[in-house]
CSV table of C-alpha atoms and ligand atoms in Angstrom, one decimal:
chain,number,residue,atom,x,y,z
A,1,MET,CA,-44.8,-32.4,-6.8
A,2,SER,CA,-42.0,-31.8,-4.4
A,3,LEU,CA,-42.3,-34.8,-1.9
A,4,THR,CA,-39.9,-35.2,1.1
A,5,ARG,CA,-38.4,-38.4,1.8
A,6,ARG,CA,-40.8,-38.9,4.8
A,7,ASP,CA,-43.7,-37.9,2.7
A,8,PHE,CA,-43.0,-40.7,0.5
A,9,ILE,CA,-42.9,-43.1,2.8
A,10,GLY,CA,-45.9,-42.2,4.2
A,11,ALA,CA,-47.5,-42.6,0.7
A,12,GLY,CA,-46.3,-46.2,0.5
A,13,ALA,CA,-48.2,-47.2,3.7
A,14,ALA,CA,-51.0,-45.6,2.5
A,15,ALA,CA,-50.7,-47.9,-0.3
A,16,ALA,CA,-49.5,-51.2,1.9
A,17,ALA,CA,-52.9,-50.1,3.5
A,18,GLY,CA,-55.0,-50.7,0.3
A,19,LEU,CA,-54.0,-54.5,0.6
A,20,ALA,CA,-57.1,-54.9,2.8
A,21,MET,CA,-59.3,-53.2,0.5
A,22,ALA,CA,-58.2,-55.1,-2.4
A,23,ARG,CA,-58.8,-58.4,-1.0
A,24,THR,CA,-62.6,-57.7,0.2
A,25,ALA,CA,-62.8,-53.4,-37.0
A,26,SER,CA,-60.0,-52.7,-39.1
A,27,ALA,CA,-57.6,-49.9,-39.4
A,28,SER,CA,-58.7,-48.4,-42.4
A,29,ALA,CA,-62.4,-48.5,-41.4
A,30,LEU,CA,-61.5,-46.8,-38.2
A,31,PRO,CA,-62.1,-42.9,-38.5
A,32,ASP,CA,-65.7,-43.5,-39.8
A,33,SER,CA,-66.7,-46.1,-37.8
A,34,PRO,CA,-69.1,-45.0,-34.9
A,35,VAL,CA,-66.5,-46.2,-32.3
A,36,GLY,CA,-63.8,-44.2,-34.3
A,37,ARG,CA,-66.3,-41.0,-34.0
A,38,ARG,CA,-67.3,-41.2,-30.4
A,39,ARG,CA,-63.9,-41.5,-29.2
A,40,GLY,CA,-62.5,-38.8,-31.7
A,41,ALA,CA,-65.0,-36.3,-30.3
A,42,ALA,CA,-63.5,-33.4,-28.6
A,43,ALA,CA,-66.1,-33.5,-25.4
A,44,ASP,CA,-64.2,-32.3,-22.5
A,45,ASN,CA,-64.3,-35.4,-20.5
A,46,ARG,CA,-61.6,-34.6,-18.1
A,47,PRO,CA,-60.2,-36.0,-15.7
A,48,ALA,CA,-59.9,-38.9,-17.8
A,49,VAL,CA,-57.8,-42.3,-17.2
A,50,VAL,CA,-57.5,-45.3,-19.7
A,51,SER,CA,-55.9,-48.8,-18.6
A,52,SER,CA,-56.0,-52.3,-19.5
A,53,ALA,CA,-59.3,-53.9,-18.6
A,54,ASN,CA,-57.8,-55.2,-15.2
A,55,GLY,CA,-57.4,-51.6,-14.2
A,56,ILE,CA,-61.6,-51.2,-13.9
A,57,ARG,CA,-61.2,-50.3,-10.3
A,58,GLY,CA,-58.1,-48.4,-10.5
A,59,VAL,CA,-59.6,-45.9,-13.1
A,60,ALA,CA,-62.2,-45.1,-11.0
A,61,LYS,CA,-60.1,-44.5,-8.1
A,62,ALA,CA,-57.5,-42.6,-10.4
A,63,ARG,CA,-60.5,-40.1,-11.8
A,64,GLU,CA,-61.7,-39.8,-8.1
A,65,MET,CA,-58.3,-38.5,-7.1
A,66,MET,CA,-58.1,-36.3,-10.0
A,67,LEU,CA,-61.3,-34.9,-8.9
A,68,GLN,CA,-60.0,-33.8,-5.6
A,69,ASN,CA,-56.8,-32.2,-7.5
A,70,ALA,CA,-54.6,-35.1,-7.2
A,71,ASP,CA,-51.6,-35.4,-9.5
A,72,PRO,CA,-52.0,-37.3,-12.6
A,73,LEU,CA,-49.1,-40.0,-12.0
A,74,ASP,CA,-50.2,-40.1,-8.2
A,75,ALA,CA,-53.9,-40.8,-9.3
A,76,ALA,CA,-52.4,-43.6,-11.7
A,77,ILE,CA,-50.2,-45.4,-9.5
A,78,ALA,CA,-53.0,-45.2,-6.6
A,79,GLY,CA,-54.9,-47.2,-9.5
A,80,VAL,CA,-52.6,-49.6,-10.2
A,81,ASN,CA,-51.6,-50.3,-6.5
A,82,ILE,CA,-54.8,-51.8,-6.3
A,83,THR,CA,-53.8,-54.5,-8.9
A,84,GLU,CA,-50.5,-55.1,-7.6
A,85,LEU,CA,-51.6,-55.8,-4.2
A,86,ASP,CA,-54.6,-58.1,-5.2
A,87,PRO,CA,-53.2,-61.7,-4.9
A,88,THR,CA,-55.8,-63.1,-7.3
A,89,ASP,CA,-54.5,-61.2,-10.1
A,90,HIS,CA,-51.4,-63.4,-11.6
A,91,SER,CA,-50.1,-60.8,-13.8
A,92,VAL,CA,-48.7,-58.3,-11.2
A,93,GLY,CA,-47.2,-57.7,-7.9
A,94,LEU,CA,-48.3,-59.9,-5.0
A,95,GLY,CA,-49.7,-63.2,-6.5
A,96,GLY,CA,-47.8,-62.5,-9.8
A,97,LEU,CA,-46.6,-65.8,-11.7
A,98,PRO,CA,-42.9,-66.5,-11.1
A,99,ASN,CA,-40.0,-67.1,-13.7
A,100,GLU,CA,-38.5,-70.3,-14.4
A,101,ASP,CA,-37.0,-70.6,-11.1
A,102,GLY,CA,-40.1,-70.0,-8.9
A,103,VAL,CA,-39.2,-66.6,-8.4
A,104,VAL,CA,-41.3,-63.4,-8.7
A,105,GLN,CA,-39.5,-60.8,-10.4
A,106,LEU,CA,-41.6,-57.3,-11.4
A,107,ASP,CA,-41.1,-54.7,-13.8
A,108,ALA,CA,-42.5,-51.1,-13.8
A,109,SER,CA,-41.7,-47.7,-15.1
A,110,CYS,CA,-44.0,-44.2,-15.0
A,111,MET,CA,-43.7,-40.9,-16.3
A,112,HIS,CA,-44.6,-37.4,-14.9
A,113,GLY,CA,-45.8,-35.3,-17.8
A,114,PRO,CA,-45.4,-31.7,-15.9
A,115,THR,CA,-42.2,-32.2,-14.7
A,116,ARG,CA,-40.8,-34.3,-17.6
A,117,ARG,CA,-39.2,-37.0,-15.4
A,118,ALA,CA,-39.3,-40.8,-15.8
A,119,GLY,CA,-38.2,-43.9,-13.1
A,120,ALA,CA,-38.4,-47.5,-13.7
A,121,VAL,CA,-37.2,-50.9,-11.9
A,122,GLY,CA,-36.6,-54.2,-13.4
A,123,ALA,CA,-36.7,-57.4,-12.4
A,124,ILE,CA,-37.2,-56.5,-8.7
A,125,GLU,CA,-37.8,-59.2,-5.9
A,126,ASP,CA,-40.0,-59.0,-2.7
A,127,ILE,CA,-41.6,-55.6,-3.0
A,128,ALA,CA,-45.5,-55.9,-4.0
A,129,THR,CA,-45.5,-52.3,-5.4
A,130,PRO,CA,-42.8,-52.0,-8.2
A,131,SER,CA,-44.7,-48.9,-9.4
A,132,LEU,CA,-44.0,-46.7,-6.5
A,133,VAL,CA,-40.2,-48.0,-6.4
A,134,ALA,CA,-40.1,-46.5,-9.8
A,135,LYS,CA,-41.5,-43.4,-8.6
A,136,ALA,CA,-39.1,-43.3,-5.9
A,137,VAL,CA,-36.4,-43.7,-8.3
A,138,MET,CA,-37.8,-40.6,-10.3
A,139,ASP,CA,-38.4,-38.7,-7.1
A,140,TYR,CA,-35.2,-39.1,-5.3
A,141,THR,CA,-32.4,-40.2,-7.6
A,142,ASP,CA,-30.1,-38.5,-10.6
A,143,HIS,CA,-31.0,-42.2,-12.5
A,144,ILE,CA,-34.1,-43.3,-14.1
A,145,PHE,CA,-33.9,-47.2,-14.0
A,146,LEU,CA,-32.4,-49.6,-11.5
A,147,VAL,CA,-32.3,-53.4,-11.7
A,148,GLY,CA,-32.6,-56.5,-9.8
A,149,ALA,CA,-30.6,-56.2,-6.3
A,150,GLY,CA,-29.6,-53.0,-6.6
A,151,ALA,CA,-33.4,-51.7,-7.1
A,152,LYS,CA,-34.7,-53.9,-4.2
A,153,LYS,CA,-31.7,-52.3,-1.9
A,154,PHE,CA,-33.0,-49.1,-2.9
A,155,ALA,CA,-36.6,-50.3,-2.0
A,156,LEU,CA,-35.7,-51.1,1.5
A,157,GLU,CA,-33.5,-48.0,1.8
A,158,MET,CA,-36.8,-46.1,0.9
A,159,GLY,CA,-38.8,-48.0,3.5
A,160,PHE,CA,-40.6,-50.3,1.5
A,161,LYS,CA,-41.4,-53.5,3.0
A,162,GLU,CA,-40.1,-56.9,1.9
A,163,GLN,CA,-42.5,-59.7,1.4
A,164,ASN,CA,-42.9,-63.1,-0.1
A,165,LEU,CA,-44.8,-62.5,-3.4
A,166,LEU,CA,-45.4,-66.1,-4.4
A,167,THR,CA,-48.8,-66.8,-3.2
A,168,ASP,CA,-49.7,-70.6,-2.6
A,169,GLU,CA,-52.0,-70.5,-5.8
A,170,ALA,CA,-49.3,-68.9,-8.3
A,171,ARG,CA,-46.9,-71.3,-6.7
A,172,GLN,CA,-49.3,-74.5,-7.6
A,173,ILE,CA,-49.7,-72.8,-11.1
A,174,TRP,CA,-45.6,-72.9,-11.5
A,175,LEU,CA,-45.2,-76.5,-10.4
A,176,LYS,CA,-47.8,-77.4,-12.8
A,177,TRP,CA,-45.8,-75.8,-15.5
A,178,LYS,CA,-42.6,-77.0,-14.2
A,179,ALA,CA,-43.8,-80.7,-14.2
A,180,ASN,CA,-44.7,-80.4,-17.7
A,181,HIS,CA,-41.5,-78.8,-18.9
A,182,ASP,CA,-38.2,-80.4,-19.4
A,183,PRO,CA,-35.2,-78.7,-18.7
A,184,ASN,CA,-33.5,-79.9,-21.6
A,185,ASP,CA,-36.0,-78.0,-23.7
A,186,ALA,CA,-34.9,-75.5,-26.3
A,187,TRP,CA,-36.3,-72.1,-25.6
A,188,LEU,CA,-37.0,-71.3,-29.0
A,189,ASP,CA,-38.4,-74.7,-30.0
A,190,HIS,CA,-41.2,-76.1,-28.1
A,191,ASP,CA,-44.7,-77.3,-28.7
A,192,ASP,CA,-46.6,-75.9,-26.2
A,193,ASP,CA,-49.8,-77.6,-26.5
A,194,VAL,CA,-49.9,-78.5,-22.7
A,195,LYS,CA,-52.6,-76.7,-21.2
A,196,VAL,CA,-50.5,-74.5,-18.3
A,197,GLN,CA,-51.9,-71.0,-17.1
A,198,PHE,CA,-50.2,-68.1,-18.8
A,199,THR,CA,-50.2,-64.4,-17.3
A,200,HIS,CA,-53.2,-62.5,-17.8
A,201,GLY,CA,-52.9,-59.1,-17.8
A,202,THR,CA,-50.0,-56.7,-16.7
A,203,ILE,CA,-51.7,-53.1,-15.9
A,204,ASN,CA,-50.7,-49.9,-17.9
A,205,MET,CA,-52.7,-46.9,-16.5
A,206,ASN,CA,-52.6,-43.4,-18.7
A,207,ALA,CA,-54.4,-40.2,-16.4
A,208,VAL,CA,-54.9,-36.6,-17.4
A,209,THR,CA,-56.3,-34.1,-15.5
A,210,ALA,CA,-59.0,-31.3,-15.9
A,211,GLY,CA,-56.2,-28.8,-17.0
A,212,GLY,CA,-54.6,-31.2,-19.3
A,213,ASP,CA,-51.5,-32.6,-17.0
A,214,ILE,CA,-50.7,-36.2,-17.8
A,215,GLY,CA,-49.4,-39.4,-16.0
A,216,SER,CA,-48.6,-42.9,-17.1
A,217,VAL,CA,-47.4,-46.2,-15.5
A,218,THR,CA,-46.8,-49.8,-16.4
A,219,THR,CA,-46.4,-52.7,-13.9
A,220,THR,CA,-45.9,-56.1,-14.1
A,221,SER,CA,-44.9,-59.7,-13.3
A,222,GLY,CA,-43.6,-60.0,-16.7
A,223,MET,CA,-44.1,-63.1,-19.1
A,224,SER,CA,-44.6,-66.1,-16.9
A,225,TYR,CA,-41.8,-68.8,-16.5
A,226,LYS,CA,-39.4,-66.4,-18.0
A,227,ILE,CA,-35.7,-66.7,-17.9
A,228,PRO,CA,-34.4,-65.0,-14.6
A,229,GLY,CA,-33.1,-61.8,-15.2
A,230,ARG,CA,-35.2,-61.1,-18.2
A,231,VAL,CA,-37.1,-57.7,-18.1
A,232,GLY,CA,-39.9,-56.8,-20.6
A,233,ASP,CA,-41.1,-53.8,-21.9
A,234,SER,CA,-43.3,-52.8,-18.9
A,235,ALA,CA,-40.1,-51.6,-17.4
A,236,ILE,CA,-38.7,-49.6,-20.3
A,237,VAL,CA,-39.4,-45.8,-20.7
A,238,GLY,CA,-40.8,-45.4,-24.2
A,239,ALA,CA,-42.0,-49.3,-24.8
A,240,GLY,CA,-44.0,-50.2,-21.8
A,241,GLN,CA,-45.3,-46.5,-21.1
A,242,TYR,CA,-44.7,-43.0,-22.1
A,243,CYS,CA,-46.1,-39.5,-21.6
A,244,ASP,CA,-45.6,-36.4,-23.2
A,245,ASN,CA,-47.4,-33.4,-21.5
A,246,ASP,CA,-48.0,-31.5,-24.7
A,247,VAL,CA,-49.5,-34.3,-26.4
A,248,GLY,CA,-50.6,-37.5,-24.6
A,249,ALA,CA,-49.6,-40.8,-23.1
A,250,SER,CA,-49.8,-44.5,-24.1
A,251,GLY,CA,-48.9,-48.0,-22.5
A,252,SER,CA,-48.4,-51.6,-23.4
A,253,THR,CA,-49.7,-55.1,-22.5
A,254,GLY,CA,-48.7,-58.2,-24.3
A,255,ARG,CA,-46.0,-59.7,-25.5
A,256,GLY,CA,-43.0,-57.3,-24.6
A,257,GLU,CA,-40.4,-58.7,-26.9
A,258,ALA,CA,-42.7,-57.7,-29.8
A,259,ASN,CA,-43.1,-54.0,-28.3
A,260,ILE,CA,-39.7,-53.4,-27.1
A,261,LYS,CA,-38.6,-53.3,-30.9
A,262,ILE,CA,-40.6,-50.6,-32.1
A,263,ALA,CA,-40.5,-48.3,-29.1
A,264,GLY,CA,-44.2,-48.9,-29.1
A,265,ALA,CA,-45.5,-46.5,-26.2
A,266,PHE,CA,-43.4,-43.8,-27.6
A,267,PHE,CA,-44.3,-44.3,-31.3
A,268,VAL,CA,-48.1,-44.2,-30.0
A,269,VAL,CA,-47.5,-40.7,-28.5
A,270,GLU,CA,-45.5,-39.6,-31.8
A,271,GLN,CA,-48.1,-40.4,-33.9
A,272,MET,CA,-50.8,-38.5,-31.8
A,273,ARG,CA,-48.2,-35.4,-31.9
A,274,ASN,CA,-48.7,-35.9,-35.9
A,275,GLY,CA,-52.5,-35.6,-35.8
A,276,ALA,CA,-53.7,-39.2,-35.1
A,277,SER,CA,-56.4,-40.2,-32.8
A,278,PRO,CA,-55.4,-42.2,-29.7
A,279,GLU,CA,-57.2,-45.5,-31.3
A,280,GLU,CA,-55.9,-44.7,-34.6
A,281,ALA,CA,-52.2,-44.2,-33.0
A,282,CYS,CA,-52.6,-47.8,-31.1
A,283,LEU,CA,-53.6,-49.3,-34.7
A,284,ARG,CA,-50.7,-48.1,-36.1
A,285,ALA,CA,-48.4,-49.1,-33.7
A,286,LEU,CA,-49.6,-52.9,-33.9
A,287,GLN,CA,-49.2,-52.4,-37.6
A,288,ARG,CA,-45.6,-51.4,-36.9
A,289,ALA,CA,-45.1,-54.4,-34.3
A,290,ILE,CA,-45.9,-57.0,-36.9
A,291,GLN,CA,-44.0,-55.5,-39.5
A,292,MET,CA,-41.0,-55.9,-37.4
A,293,THR,CA,-41.9,-59.5,-36.1
A,294,GLU,CA,-39.9,-62.5,-36.8
A,295,ALA,CA,-41.1,-65.3,-38.7
A,296,ARG,CA,-41.5,-67.7,-36.0
A,297,LEU,CA,-44.0,-65.7,-34.6
A,298,VAL,CA,-46.5,-65.2,-37.8
A,299,ASP,CA,-48.3,-67.2,-39.9
A,300,GLU,CA,-47.8,-67.2,-43.6
A,301,ARG,CA,-50.7,-64.3,-43.8
A,302,LYS,CA,-48.4,-62.1,-41.2
A,303,ARG,CA,-51.2,-63.2,-38.5
A,304,PRO,CA,-49.2,-63.0,-35.1
A,305,ARG,CA,-49.2,-65.7,-32.6
A,306,TYR,CA,-48.9,-63.6,-29.8
A,307,ASP,CA,-51.2,-60.9,-28.2
A,308,LEU,CA,-50.5,-57.2,-28.1
A,309,THR,CA,-52.4,-54.4,-27.0
A,310,TYR,CA,-52.0,-50.4,-26.6
A,311,TYR,CA,-53.8,-47.8,-24.9
A,312,ALA,CA,-53.6,-44.2,-25.4
A,313,ILE,CA,-55.0,-41.0,-24.1
A,314,ALA,CA,-54.5,-37.6,-25.5
A,315,LYS,CA,-54.3,-34.2,-23.5
A,316,ASP,CA,-57.6,-33.3,-24.3
A,317,GLY,CA,-59.0,-36.2,-23.1
A,318,ARG,CA,-59.8,-38.6,-26.1
A,319,TYR,CA,-58.9,-42.2,-25.5
A,320,GLY,CA,-58.4,-45.4,-27.4
A,321,SER,CA,-57.0,-48.8,-27.4
A,322,ALA,CA,-56.2,-51.3,-29.7
A,323,ASN,CA,-55.4,-55.2,-29.8
A,324,ILE,CA,-54.2,-57.2,-32.7
A,325,TYR,CA,-57.5,-59.8,-32.4
A,326,SER,CA,-61.0,-59.0,-31.7
A,327,GLY,CA,-62.8,-59.4,-28.4
A,328,LEU,CA,-60.7,-57.6,-25.9
A,329,GLN,CA,-61.9,-54.7,-23.8
A,330,PHE,CA,-60.1,-51.9,-21.9
A,331,ALA,CA,-60.9,-49.7,-18.9
A,332,VAL,CA,-61.8,-46.0,-19.3
A,333,ALA,CA,-63.0,-43.6,-16.7
A,334,ASP,CA,-63.9,-40.4,-17.6
A,335,ALA,CA,-67.2,-37.9,-17.3
A,336,ARG,CA,-69.4,-40.8,-18.2
A,337,GLY,CA,-67.9,-42.9,-15.2
A,338,ALA,CA,-66.0,-45.9,-15.3
A,339,ARG,CA,-66.5,-49.1,-17.7
A,340,LEU,CA,-65.1,-51.1,-20.0
A,341,GLU,CA,-65.2,-50.5,-23.6
A,342,PRO,CA,-64.4,-52.9,-26.9
A,343,CYS,CA,-60.6,-52.5,-28.1
A,344,ALA,CA,-60.0,-51.6,-32.2
A,345,TYR,CA,-58.6,-54.7,-33.5
A,346,LEU,CA,-56.7,-55.6,-36.8
A,347,PHE,CA,-57.9,-59.0,-37.3
A,348,LYS,CA,-60.8,-61.3,-36.0
A,349,GLU,CA,-60.1,-63.7,-33.4
A,350,SER,CA,-60.9,-66.4,-35.7
A,351,GLU,CA,-58.3,-65.6,-37.7
A,352,ARG,CA,-55.7,-66.1,-35.0
A,353,PRO,CA,-53.3,-69.1,-36.6
A,354,ARG,CA,-54.2,-72.3,-35.0
A,355,GLY,CA,-51.4,-75.2,-33.8
A,356,PRO,CA,-48.6,-75.3,-31.6
A,357,VAL,CA,-47.5,-71.9,-30.2
A,358,PRO,CA,-43.7,-71.3,-29.7
A,359,MET,CA,-42.7,-71.4,-26.1
A,360,HIS,CA,-43.3,-68.2,-24.2
A,361,ALA,CA,-45.0,-66.6,-27.1
A,362,LEU,CA,-48.1,-66.2,-25.1
A,363,SER,CA,-48.4,-63.8,-22.5
A,364,ARG,CA,-52.2,-63.7,-21.7
B,1,LIG,C1,-43.8,-58.3,-20.6
B,1,LIG,N1,-45.6,-57.1,-21.3
B,1,LIG,O1,-43.4,-58.6,-19.2
B,1,LIG,C2,-45.6,-57.9,-20.6
B,1,LIG,C3,-46.4,-58.9,-20.0
B,1,LIG,C4,-47.9,-58.4,-20.3
B,1,LIG,O2,-49.7,-59.5,-20.5
B,1,LIG,O3,-48.3,-57.4,-20.4
B,1,LIG,N2,-48.4,-59.7,-20.4
B,1,LIG,O4,-43.7,-58.9,-21.8
């Protein structure tokens, strides 16, 4: 796992070459539900990879790499690089939706189970693969988290290429949002009934090798139209992703502000350490996040006005995912191949509160 600086820059170049490729139930019912039983079964399906649904190509790649003995974090990062470099995904890297000022600012973090290390970058500009910059922070510095201009300077020194990440399509979407947005609007008090596109995604990926070594990574362009300088959960070790090589890994997509307050990925891993299945651990994290949600973001029955999803994998290859509302899928690749499966959920989509949603509450 000890890479030289030159090896690393080579790996970054290989990822950049991927650009060409990229273009062409309720909680209490779970342990007894068919889904709960199947995912809880201790079949050895490793190497195994779990991610948000937009990682469907990435989980296949990560598993393929681990079958060739790749490191779990290298495999997971290669998996998310596909999405980072895909200009049609407006949640991540190149083509990500920008902040209020029309500037794309990216967040990413990663953890390497076997060596118990972590790296992260927040609000980094002009670098398409922040996941690899987060890994470089982990591999080549004595620090864990670099942000803003310092993170970009470090990336350039490490040989990453600077590029404009605001695609024409993302710029058009941002202009439409801006045209409907009065600069005098208060951030917390805004009826967002205008039909503009919000970010769909972020990618979290967690991988376990046949031998039980684990890696995790999350990468995003963050909440669309955010205040410049806003850093979300994806960059925060313990919130956007977390990995403990003795237990498993977890990560999150959705409203980062709700996840940060419960250190969600860490919470999920700790639930698994205490015996919860990955799916059950994800559901418990959602319940905790809702308990910690401010009144303006829930209705009178405590139904959230936002989305939040957790993904988890255990050291033995069991996996799971849960979303607040029904209807979402996640990606998994294991001995049965790469596929999408339905996320467990707390509430039916039909129970989602109707009516105006506060500004910035939506993130998918
Ligand atoms: C954030 N969690 O920056 C990210 C956004 C996201 O689906 O996941 N969107 O808050």
